[in-house]
Tab-separated table of C-alpha atoms in Angstrom:
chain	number	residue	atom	x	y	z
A	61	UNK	CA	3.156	-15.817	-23.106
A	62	UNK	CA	-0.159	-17.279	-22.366
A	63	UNK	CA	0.990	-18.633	-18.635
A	64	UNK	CA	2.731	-14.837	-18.010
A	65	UNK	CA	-0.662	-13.178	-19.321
A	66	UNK	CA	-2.656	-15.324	-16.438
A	67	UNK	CA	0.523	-14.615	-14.033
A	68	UNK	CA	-0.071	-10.622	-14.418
A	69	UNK	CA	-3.493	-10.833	-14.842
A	70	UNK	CA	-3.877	-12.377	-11.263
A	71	UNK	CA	-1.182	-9.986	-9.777
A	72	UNK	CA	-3.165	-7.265	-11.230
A	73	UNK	CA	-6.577	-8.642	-9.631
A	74	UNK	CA	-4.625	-9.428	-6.242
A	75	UNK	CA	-3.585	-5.794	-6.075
A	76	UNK	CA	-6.709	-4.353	-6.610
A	77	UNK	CA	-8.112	-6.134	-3.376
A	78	UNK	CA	-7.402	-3.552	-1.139
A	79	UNK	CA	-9.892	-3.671	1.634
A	80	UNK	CA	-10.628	0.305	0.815
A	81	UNK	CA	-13.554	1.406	2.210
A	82	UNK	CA	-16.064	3.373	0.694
A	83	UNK	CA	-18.745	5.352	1.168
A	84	UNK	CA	-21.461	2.304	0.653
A	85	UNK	CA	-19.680	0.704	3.423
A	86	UNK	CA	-20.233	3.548	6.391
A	87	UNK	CA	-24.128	3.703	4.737
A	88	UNK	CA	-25.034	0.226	5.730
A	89	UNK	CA	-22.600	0.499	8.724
A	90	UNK	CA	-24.443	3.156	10.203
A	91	UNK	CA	-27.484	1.800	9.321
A	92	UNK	CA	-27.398	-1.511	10.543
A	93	UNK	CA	-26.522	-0.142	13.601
A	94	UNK	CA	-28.880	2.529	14.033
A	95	UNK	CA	-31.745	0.271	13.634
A	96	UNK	CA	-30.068	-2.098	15.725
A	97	UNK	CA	-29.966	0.325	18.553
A	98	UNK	CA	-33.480	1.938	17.919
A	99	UNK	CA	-35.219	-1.658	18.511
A	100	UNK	CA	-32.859	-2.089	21.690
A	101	UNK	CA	-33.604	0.966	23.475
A	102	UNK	CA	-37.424	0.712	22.199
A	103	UNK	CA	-37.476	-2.545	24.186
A	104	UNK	CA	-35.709	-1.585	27.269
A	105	UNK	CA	-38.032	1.752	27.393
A	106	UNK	CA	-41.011	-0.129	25.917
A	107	UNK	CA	-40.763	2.828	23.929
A	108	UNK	CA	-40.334	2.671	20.625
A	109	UNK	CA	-41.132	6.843	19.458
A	110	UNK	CA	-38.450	7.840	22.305
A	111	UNK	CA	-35.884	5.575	21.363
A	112	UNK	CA	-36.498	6.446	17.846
A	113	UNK	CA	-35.788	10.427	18.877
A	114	UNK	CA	-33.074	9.872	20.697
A	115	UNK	CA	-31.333	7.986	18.403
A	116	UNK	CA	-31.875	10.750	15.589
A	117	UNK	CA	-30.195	12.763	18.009
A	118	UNK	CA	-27.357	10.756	19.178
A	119	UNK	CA	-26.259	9.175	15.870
A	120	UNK	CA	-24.561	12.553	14.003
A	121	UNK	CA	-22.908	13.109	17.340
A	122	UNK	CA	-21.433	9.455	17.050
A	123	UNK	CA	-20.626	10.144	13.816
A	124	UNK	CA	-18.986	13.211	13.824
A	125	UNK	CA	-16.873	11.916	17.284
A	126	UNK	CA	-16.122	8.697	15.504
A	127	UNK	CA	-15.160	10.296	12.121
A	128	UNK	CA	-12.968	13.047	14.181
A	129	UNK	CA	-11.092	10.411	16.137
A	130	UNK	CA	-10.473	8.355	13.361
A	131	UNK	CA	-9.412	11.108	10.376
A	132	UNK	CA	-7.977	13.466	12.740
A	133	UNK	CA	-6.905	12.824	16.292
A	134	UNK	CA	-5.262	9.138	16.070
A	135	UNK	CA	-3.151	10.406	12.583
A	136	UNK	CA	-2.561	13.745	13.866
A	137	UNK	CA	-1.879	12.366	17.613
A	138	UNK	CA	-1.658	8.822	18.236
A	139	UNK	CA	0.319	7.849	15.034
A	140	UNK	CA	3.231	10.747	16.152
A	141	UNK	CA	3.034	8.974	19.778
A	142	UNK	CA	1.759	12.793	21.072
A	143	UNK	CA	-0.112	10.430	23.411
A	144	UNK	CA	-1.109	12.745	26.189
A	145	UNK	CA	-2.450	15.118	24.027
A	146	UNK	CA	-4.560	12.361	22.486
A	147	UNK	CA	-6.040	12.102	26.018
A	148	UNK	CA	-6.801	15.378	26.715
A	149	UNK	CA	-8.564	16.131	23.214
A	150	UNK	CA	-10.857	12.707	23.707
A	151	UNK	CA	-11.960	14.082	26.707
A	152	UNK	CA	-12.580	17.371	26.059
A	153	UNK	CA	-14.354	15.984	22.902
A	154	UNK	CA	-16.310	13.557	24.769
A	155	UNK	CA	-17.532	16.512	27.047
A	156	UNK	CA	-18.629	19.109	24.716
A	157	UNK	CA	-20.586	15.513	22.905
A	158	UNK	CA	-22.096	15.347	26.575
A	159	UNK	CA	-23.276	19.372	26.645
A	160	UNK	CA	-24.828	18.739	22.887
A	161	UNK	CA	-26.399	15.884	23.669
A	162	UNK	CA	-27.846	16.903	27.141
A	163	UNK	CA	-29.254	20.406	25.930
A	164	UNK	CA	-31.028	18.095	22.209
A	165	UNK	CA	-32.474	15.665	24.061
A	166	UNK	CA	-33.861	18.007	27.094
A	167	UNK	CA	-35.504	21.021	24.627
A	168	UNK	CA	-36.516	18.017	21.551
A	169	UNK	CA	-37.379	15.014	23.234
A	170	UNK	CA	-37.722	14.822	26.909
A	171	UNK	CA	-36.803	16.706	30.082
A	172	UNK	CA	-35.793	13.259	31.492
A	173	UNK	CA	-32.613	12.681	29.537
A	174	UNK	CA	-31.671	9.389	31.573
A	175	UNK	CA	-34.693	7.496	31.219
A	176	UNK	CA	-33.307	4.066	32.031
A	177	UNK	CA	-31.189	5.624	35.035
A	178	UNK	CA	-31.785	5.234	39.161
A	179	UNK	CA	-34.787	8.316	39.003
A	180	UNK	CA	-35.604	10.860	36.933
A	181	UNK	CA	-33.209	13.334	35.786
A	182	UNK	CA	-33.771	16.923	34.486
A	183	UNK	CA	-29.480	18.127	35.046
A	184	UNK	CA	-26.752	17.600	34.071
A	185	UNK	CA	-25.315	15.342	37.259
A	186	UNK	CA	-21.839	13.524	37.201
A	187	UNK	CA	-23.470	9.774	37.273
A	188	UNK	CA	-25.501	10.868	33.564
A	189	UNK	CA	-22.281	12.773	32.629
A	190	UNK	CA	-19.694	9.534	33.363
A	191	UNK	CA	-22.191	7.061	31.853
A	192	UNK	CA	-23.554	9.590	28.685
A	193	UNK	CA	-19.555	9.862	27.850
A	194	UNK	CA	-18.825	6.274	28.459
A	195	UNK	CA	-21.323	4.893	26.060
A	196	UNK	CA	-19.760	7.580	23.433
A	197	UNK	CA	-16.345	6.100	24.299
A	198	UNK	CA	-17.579	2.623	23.358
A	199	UNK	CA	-18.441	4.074	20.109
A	200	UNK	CA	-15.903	5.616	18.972
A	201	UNK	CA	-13.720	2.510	19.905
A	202	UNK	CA	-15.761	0.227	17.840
A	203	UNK	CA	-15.640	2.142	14.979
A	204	UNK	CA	-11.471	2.679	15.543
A	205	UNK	CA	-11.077	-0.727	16.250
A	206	UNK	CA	-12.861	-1.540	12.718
A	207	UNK	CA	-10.800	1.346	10.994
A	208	UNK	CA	-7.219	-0.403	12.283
A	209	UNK	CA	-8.124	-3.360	11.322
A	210	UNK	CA	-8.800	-2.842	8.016
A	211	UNK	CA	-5.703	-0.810	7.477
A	212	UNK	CA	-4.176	-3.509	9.144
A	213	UNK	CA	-5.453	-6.228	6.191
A	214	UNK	CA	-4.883	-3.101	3.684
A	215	UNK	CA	-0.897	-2.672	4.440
A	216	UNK	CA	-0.567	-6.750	5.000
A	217	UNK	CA	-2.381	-7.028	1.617
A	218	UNK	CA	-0.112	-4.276	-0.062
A	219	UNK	CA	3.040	-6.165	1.447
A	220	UNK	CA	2.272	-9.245	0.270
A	221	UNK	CA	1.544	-8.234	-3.139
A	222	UNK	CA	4.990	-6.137	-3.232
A	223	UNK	CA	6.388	-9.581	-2.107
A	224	UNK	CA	5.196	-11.385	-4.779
A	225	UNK	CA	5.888	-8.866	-7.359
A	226	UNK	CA	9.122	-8.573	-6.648
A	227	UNK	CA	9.401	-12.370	-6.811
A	228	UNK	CA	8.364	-12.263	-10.031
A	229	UNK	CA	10.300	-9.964	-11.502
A	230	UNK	CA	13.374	-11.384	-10.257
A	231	UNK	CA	11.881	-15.101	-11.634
A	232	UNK	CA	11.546	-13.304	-15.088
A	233	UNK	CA	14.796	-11.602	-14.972
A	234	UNK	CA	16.501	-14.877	-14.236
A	235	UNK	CA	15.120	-16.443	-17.205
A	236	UNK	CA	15.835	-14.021	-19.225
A	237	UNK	CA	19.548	-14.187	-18.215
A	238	UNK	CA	19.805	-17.677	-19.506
A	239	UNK	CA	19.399	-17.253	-23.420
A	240	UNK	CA	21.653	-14.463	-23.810
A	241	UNK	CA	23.927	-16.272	-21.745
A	242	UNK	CA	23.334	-19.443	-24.021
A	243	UNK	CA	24.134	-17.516	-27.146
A	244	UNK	CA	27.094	-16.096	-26.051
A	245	UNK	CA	28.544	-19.280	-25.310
A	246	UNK	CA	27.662	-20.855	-28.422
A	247	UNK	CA	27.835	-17.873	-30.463
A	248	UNK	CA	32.041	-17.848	-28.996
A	249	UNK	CA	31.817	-22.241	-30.556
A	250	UNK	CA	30.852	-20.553	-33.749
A	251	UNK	CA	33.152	-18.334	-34.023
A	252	UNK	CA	36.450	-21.009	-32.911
A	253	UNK	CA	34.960	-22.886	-36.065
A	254	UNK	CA	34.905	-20.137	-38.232
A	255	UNK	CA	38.716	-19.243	-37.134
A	256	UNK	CA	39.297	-22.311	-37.965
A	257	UNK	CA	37.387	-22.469	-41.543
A	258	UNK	CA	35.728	-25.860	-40.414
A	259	UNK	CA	32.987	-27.525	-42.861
A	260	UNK	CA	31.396	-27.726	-39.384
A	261	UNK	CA	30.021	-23.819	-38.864
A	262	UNK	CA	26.666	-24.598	-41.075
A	263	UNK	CA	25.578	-27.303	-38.968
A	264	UNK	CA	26.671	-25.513	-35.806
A	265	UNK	CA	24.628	-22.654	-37.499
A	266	UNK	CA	21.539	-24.581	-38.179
A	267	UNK	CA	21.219	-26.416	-34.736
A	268	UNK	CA	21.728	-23.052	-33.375
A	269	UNK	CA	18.663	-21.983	-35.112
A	270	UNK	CA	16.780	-24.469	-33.637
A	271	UNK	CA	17.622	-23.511	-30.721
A	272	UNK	CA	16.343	-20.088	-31.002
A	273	UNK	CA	13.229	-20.756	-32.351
A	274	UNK	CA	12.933	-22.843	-29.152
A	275	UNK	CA	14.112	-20.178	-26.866
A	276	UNK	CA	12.118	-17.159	-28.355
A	277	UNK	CA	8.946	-18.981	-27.584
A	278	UNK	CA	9.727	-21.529	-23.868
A	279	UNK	CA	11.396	-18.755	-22.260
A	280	UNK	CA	8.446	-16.822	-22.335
A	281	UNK	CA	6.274	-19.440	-20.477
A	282	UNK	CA	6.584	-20.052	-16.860
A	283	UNK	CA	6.224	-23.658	-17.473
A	284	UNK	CA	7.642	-26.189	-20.482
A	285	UNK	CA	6.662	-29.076	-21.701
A	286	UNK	CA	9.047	-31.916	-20.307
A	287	UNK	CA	9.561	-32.928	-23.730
A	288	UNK	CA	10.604	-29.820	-25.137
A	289	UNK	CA	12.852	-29.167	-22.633
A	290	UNK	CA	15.049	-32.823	-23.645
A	291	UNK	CA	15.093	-31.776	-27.389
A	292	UNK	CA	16.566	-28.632	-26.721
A	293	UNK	CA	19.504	-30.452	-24.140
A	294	UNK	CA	19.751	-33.278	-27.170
A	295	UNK	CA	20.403	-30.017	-29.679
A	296	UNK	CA	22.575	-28.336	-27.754
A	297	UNK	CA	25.001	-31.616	-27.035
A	298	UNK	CA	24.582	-32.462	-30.409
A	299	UNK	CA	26.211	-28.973	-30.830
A	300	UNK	CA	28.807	-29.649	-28.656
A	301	UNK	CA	29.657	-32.901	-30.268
A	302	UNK	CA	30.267	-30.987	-33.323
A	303	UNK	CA	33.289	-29.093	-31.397
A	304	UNK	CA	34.516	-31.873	-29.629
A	305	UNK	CA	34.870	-34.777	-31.886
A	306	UNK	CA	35.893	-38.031	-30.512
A	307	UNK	CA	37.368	-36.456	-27.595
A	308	UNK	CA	34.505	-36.006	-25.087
A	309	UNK	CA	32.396	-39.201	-24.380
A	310	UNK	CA	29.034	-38.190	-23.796
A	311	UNK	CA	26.427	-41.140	-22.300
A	312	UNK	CA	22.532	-39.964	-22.449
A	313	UNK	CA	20.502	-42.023	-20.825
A	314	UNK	CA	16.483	-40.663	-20.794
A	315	UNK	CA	13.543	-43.070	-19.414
A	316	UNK	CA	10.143	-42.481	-18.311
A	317	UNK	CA	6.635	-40.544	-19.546
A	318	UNK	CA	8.029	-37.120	-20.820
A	319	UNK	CA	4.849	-36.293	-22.227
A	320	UNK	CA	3.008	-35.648	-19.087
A	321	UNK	CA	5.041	-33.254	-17.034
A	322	UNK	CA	6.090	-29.574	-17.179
A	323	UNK	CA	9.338	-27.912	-15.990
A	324	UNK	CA	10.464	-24.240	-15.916
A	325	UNK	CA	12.025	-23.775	-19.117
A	326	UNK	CA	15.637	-23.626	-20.025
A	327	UNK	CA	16.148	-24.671	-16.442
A	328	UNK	CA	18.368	-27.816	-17.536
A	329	UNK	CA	20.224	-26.071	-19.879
A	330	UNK	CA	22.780	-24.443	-17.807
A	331	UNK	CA	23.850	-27.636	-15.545
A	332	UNK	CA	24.780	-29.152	-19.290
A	333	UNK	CA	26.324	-26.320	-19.982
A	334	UNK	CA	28.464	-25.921	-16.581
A	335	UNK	CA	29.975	-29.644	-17.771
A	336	UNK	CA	31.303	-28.059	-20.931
A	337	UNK	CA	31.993	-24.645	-20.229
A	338	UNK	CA	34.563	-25.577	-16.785
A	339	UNK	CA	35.065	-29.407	-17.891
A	340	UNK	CA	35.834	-30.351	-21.377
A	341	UNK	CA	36.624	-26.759	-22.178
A	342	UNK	CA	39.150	-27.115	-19.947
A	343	UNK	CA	40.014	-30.404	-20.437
A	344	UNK	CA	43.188	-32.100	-21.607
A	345	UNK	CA	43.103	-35.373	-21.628
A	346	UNK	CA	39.844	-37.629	-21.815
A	347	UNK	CA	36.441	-36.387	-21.605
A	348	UNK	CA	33.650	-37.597	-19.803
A	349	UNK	CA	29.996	-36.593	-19.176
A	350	UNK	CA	27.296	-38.755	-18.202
A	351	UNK	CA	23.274	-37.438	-18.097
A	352	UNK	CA	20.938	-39.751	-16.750
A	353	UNK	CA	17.086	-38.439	-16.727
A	354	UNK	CA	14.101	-40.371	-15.104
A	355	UNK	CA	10.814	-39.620	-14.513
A	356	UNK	CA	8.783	-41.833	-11.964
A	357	UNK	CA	5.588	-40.518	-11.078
A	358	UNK	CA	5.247	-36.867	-10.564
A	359	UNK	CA	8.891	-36.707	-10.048
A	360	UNK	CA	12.058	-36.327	-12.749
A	361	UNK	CA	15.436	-37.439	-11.455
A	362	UNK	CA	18.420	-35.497	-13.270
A	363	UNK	CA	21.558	-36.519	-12.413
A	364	UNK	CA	24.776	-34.987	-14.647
A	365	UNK	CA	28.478	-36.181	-14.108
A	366	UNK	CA	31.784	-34.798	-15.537
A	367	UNK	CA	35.284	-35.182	-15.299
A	368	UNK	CA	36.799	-32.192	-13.000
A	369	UNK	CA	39.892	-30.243	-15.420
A	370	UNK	CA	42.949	-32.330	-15.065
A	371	UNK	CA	44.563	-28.441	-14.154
A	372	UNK	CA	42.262	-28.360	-11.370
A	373	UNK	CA	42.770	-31.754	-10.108
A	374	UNK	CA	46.514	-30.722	-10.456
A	375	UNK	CA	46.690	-27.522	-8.075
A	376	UNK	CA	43.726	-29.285	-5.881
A	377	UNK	CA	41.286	-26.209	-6.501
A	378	UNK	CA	37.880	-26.923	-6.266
A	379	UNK	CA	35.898	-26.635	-9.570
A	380	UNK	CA	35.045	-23.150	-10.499
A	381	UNK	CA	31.019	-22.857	-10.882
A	382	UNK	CA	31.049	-19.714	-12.846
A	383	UNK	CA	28.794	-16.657	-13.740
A	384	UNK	CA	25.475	-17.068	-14.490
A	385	UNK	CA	25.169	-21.085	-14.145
A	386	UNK	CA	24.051	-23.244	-11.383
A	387	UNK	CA	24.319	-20.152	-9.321
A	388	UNK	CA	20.878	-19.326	-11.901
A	389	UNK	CA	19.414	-22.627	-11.201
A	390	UNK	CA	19.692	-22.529	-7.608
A	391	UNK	CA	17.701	-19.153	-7.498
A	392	UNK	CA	15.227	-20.171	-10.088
A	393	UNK	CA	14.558	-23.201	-8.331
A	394	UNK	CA	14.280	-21.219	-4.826
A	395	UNK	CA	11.882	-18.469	-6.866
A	396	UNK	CA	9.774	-21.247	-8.927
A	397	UNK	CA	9.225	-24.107	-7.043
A	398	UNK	CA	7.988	-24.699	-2.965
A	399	UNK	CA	10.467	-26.061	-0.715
A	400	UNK	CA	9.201	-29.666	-0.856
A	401	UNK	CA	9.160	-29.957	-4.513
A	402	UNK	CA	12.641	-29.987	-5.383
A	403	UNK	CA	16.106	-31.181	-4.139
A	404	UNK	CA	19.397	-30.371	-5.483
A	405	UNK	CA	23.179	-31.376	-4.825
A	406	UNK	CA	26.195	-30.420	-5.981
A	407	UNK	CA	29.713	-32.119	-5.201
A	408	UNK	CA	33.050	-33.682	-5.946
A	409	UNK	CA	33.715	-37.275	-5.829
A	410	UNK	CA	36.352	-39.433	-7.118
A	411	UNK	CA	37.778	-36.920	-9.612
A	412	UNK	CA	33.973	-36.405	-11.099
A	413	UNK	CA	32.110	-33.248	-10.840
A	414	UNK	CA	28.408	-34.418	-9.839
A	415	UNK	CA	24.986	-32.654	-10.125
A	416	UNK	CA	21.632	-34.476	-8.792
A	417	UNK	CA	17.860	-32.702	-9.030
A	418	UNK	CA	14.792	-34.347	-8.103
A	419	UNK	CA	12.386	-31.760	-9.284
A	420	UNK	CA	8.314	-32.445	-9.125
A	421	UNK	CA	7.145	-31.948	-12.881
């Protein structure tokens, strides 16, 4: 519960961090780069009360252009590909900026509106007008270039995070496949006893409620202790034992520090199971499963033989992997672990059904 708490809780965080820009953000934009601007134009006039003017008068008009291009004309226009219409309302745009601008700066700060031009200039003349509305392009491109990218970042950010939540709620939903799947198959042992009015449905009961107390508190964590995870394999064979009597050989063999290492709980579980539920169960004459588990440094090495159903060895039909089971591991195992951390082979050999996972715990 604790581990799915943190899981959500960072999901929740990751979400929030949407790159949104707010209205703090254009303040010390525009700031920054109005003083910016008013100390270079002071030093290329060597005057620092005209630049300071015409800046006061320039910077609404590269707001408003900038803000209009943005909010307006690139959803409105460039976002339905109306592309040449785009065009045309830039430039008109960029000329009536040019008529504003002119007229301010001639009648509030100086008759010579192009100061840093060839000579003096007191009209509007196409060399003032190309550069005046070129300098406004660059602008408004800066500011749209900063705009995409963050929406850019914004939709990567919101793709990723639908990603990953959709990971996760798959991850969750295939654990919780597994107990219900569990129960039903031991729940269907129980009931064969009780058919059967065996002295052996108490203990079958009482493992089984081991077994839940385990599950209604691992399956809730995204990781188990190694440990754990053994005792509730050794309770469920023991269960099986119960139903099988002498006539399934089972040969455990466990080695190395358990204590140490995690896994994703109830992962196991269902590659046992698979041996009973489409080997012994369908099994006539002997009845063999063999589980070997290692650990050696940070990996575990889980290897699980069984005979194959003398029926299917008789009509040569492959083993029949069914339902939920190592179809659920497989998926789990994609969801849970990274590529590198985990290994796992299924096949036939010499009558035997075999499963091998090297898992990093």
């Amino acid at each position: 519960m604790l581990a799915d708490n943190k899981l959500n809780d960072f999901l929740r965080r990751d979400s929030q961090k949407d790159y949104t820009i707010n209205y703090k953000h254009h303040i010390i934009f525009w700031s920054i780069y109005f003083v910016f601007n008013v100390f270079r134009w002071s030093s290329i006039h060597d005057d620092f009360a005209y630049s300071l003017k015409t800046n006061i008068i320039g910077f609404p008009i590269h707001m408003l252009l900038a803000y209009f291009n943005v909010y307006y004309l690139m959803p409105k226009f460039v976002y339905t590909r109306k592309y040449v219409s785009y065009s045309i309302l830039i430039l008109v745009s960029l000329f009536i900026m040019l008529l504003v601008k002119y007229n301010l700066t001639y009648y509030l700060v100086s008759t010579n509106v192009w100061p840093e031009g060839p000579e003096n200039i007191d009209s509007l003349t196409l060399d003032y007008a190309i550069q005046t509305m070129l300098g406004e392009l660059y602008v408004i491109s800066f500011v749209t270039a900063i705009k995409i990218t963050v929406d850019r970042m914004r939709a990567n950010s919101k793709l990723h995070n639908l990603e990953k939540r959709q990971l996760t709620t798959e991850l969750k939903f295939l654990r919780s496949q597994v107990s219900p799947h569990f129960f039903f198959n031991t729940l269907n042992n129980i009931y064969s006893l009780t058919l059967e009015k065996s002295n052996k449905a108490p203990e079958v009961v009482l493992k089984l409620s081991e077994l839940m107390r385990y599950l209604l508190y691992a399956t809730k964590k995204r990781k188990q202790n190694l440990t754990s995870e053994v005792e509730c394999i050794q309770n469920y064979i023991d269960l099986e034992r119960i139903r099988f009597d002498d006539s399934l050989k089972i040969n455990i063999d466990i080695s190395g520090d358990l204590q140490n290492h995690t896994i994703a709980p109830m992962l196991l579980i269902p590659i046992i199971e698979n041996c009973f539920k489409h080997g012994a169960n369908k099994n006539i004459g002997d009845m063999f499963i063999n589980i070997d588990l290692k650990v050696e440094g940070d990996f575990m090495y889980f290897q699980v033989v069984n005979t194959i159903p003398e029926k299917s060895q008789q009509s040569n039909m492959p083993t029949r992997i069914g339902g939920i089971g190592l179809s659920n591991v497989k998926k789990r195992l994609e969801l849970g672990y990274n590529k590198n951390d985990y290994d796992l082979s299924i096949f036939e050999e010499n009558n035997m059904f075999h499963v091998i996972l090297k898992l990093k715990v």
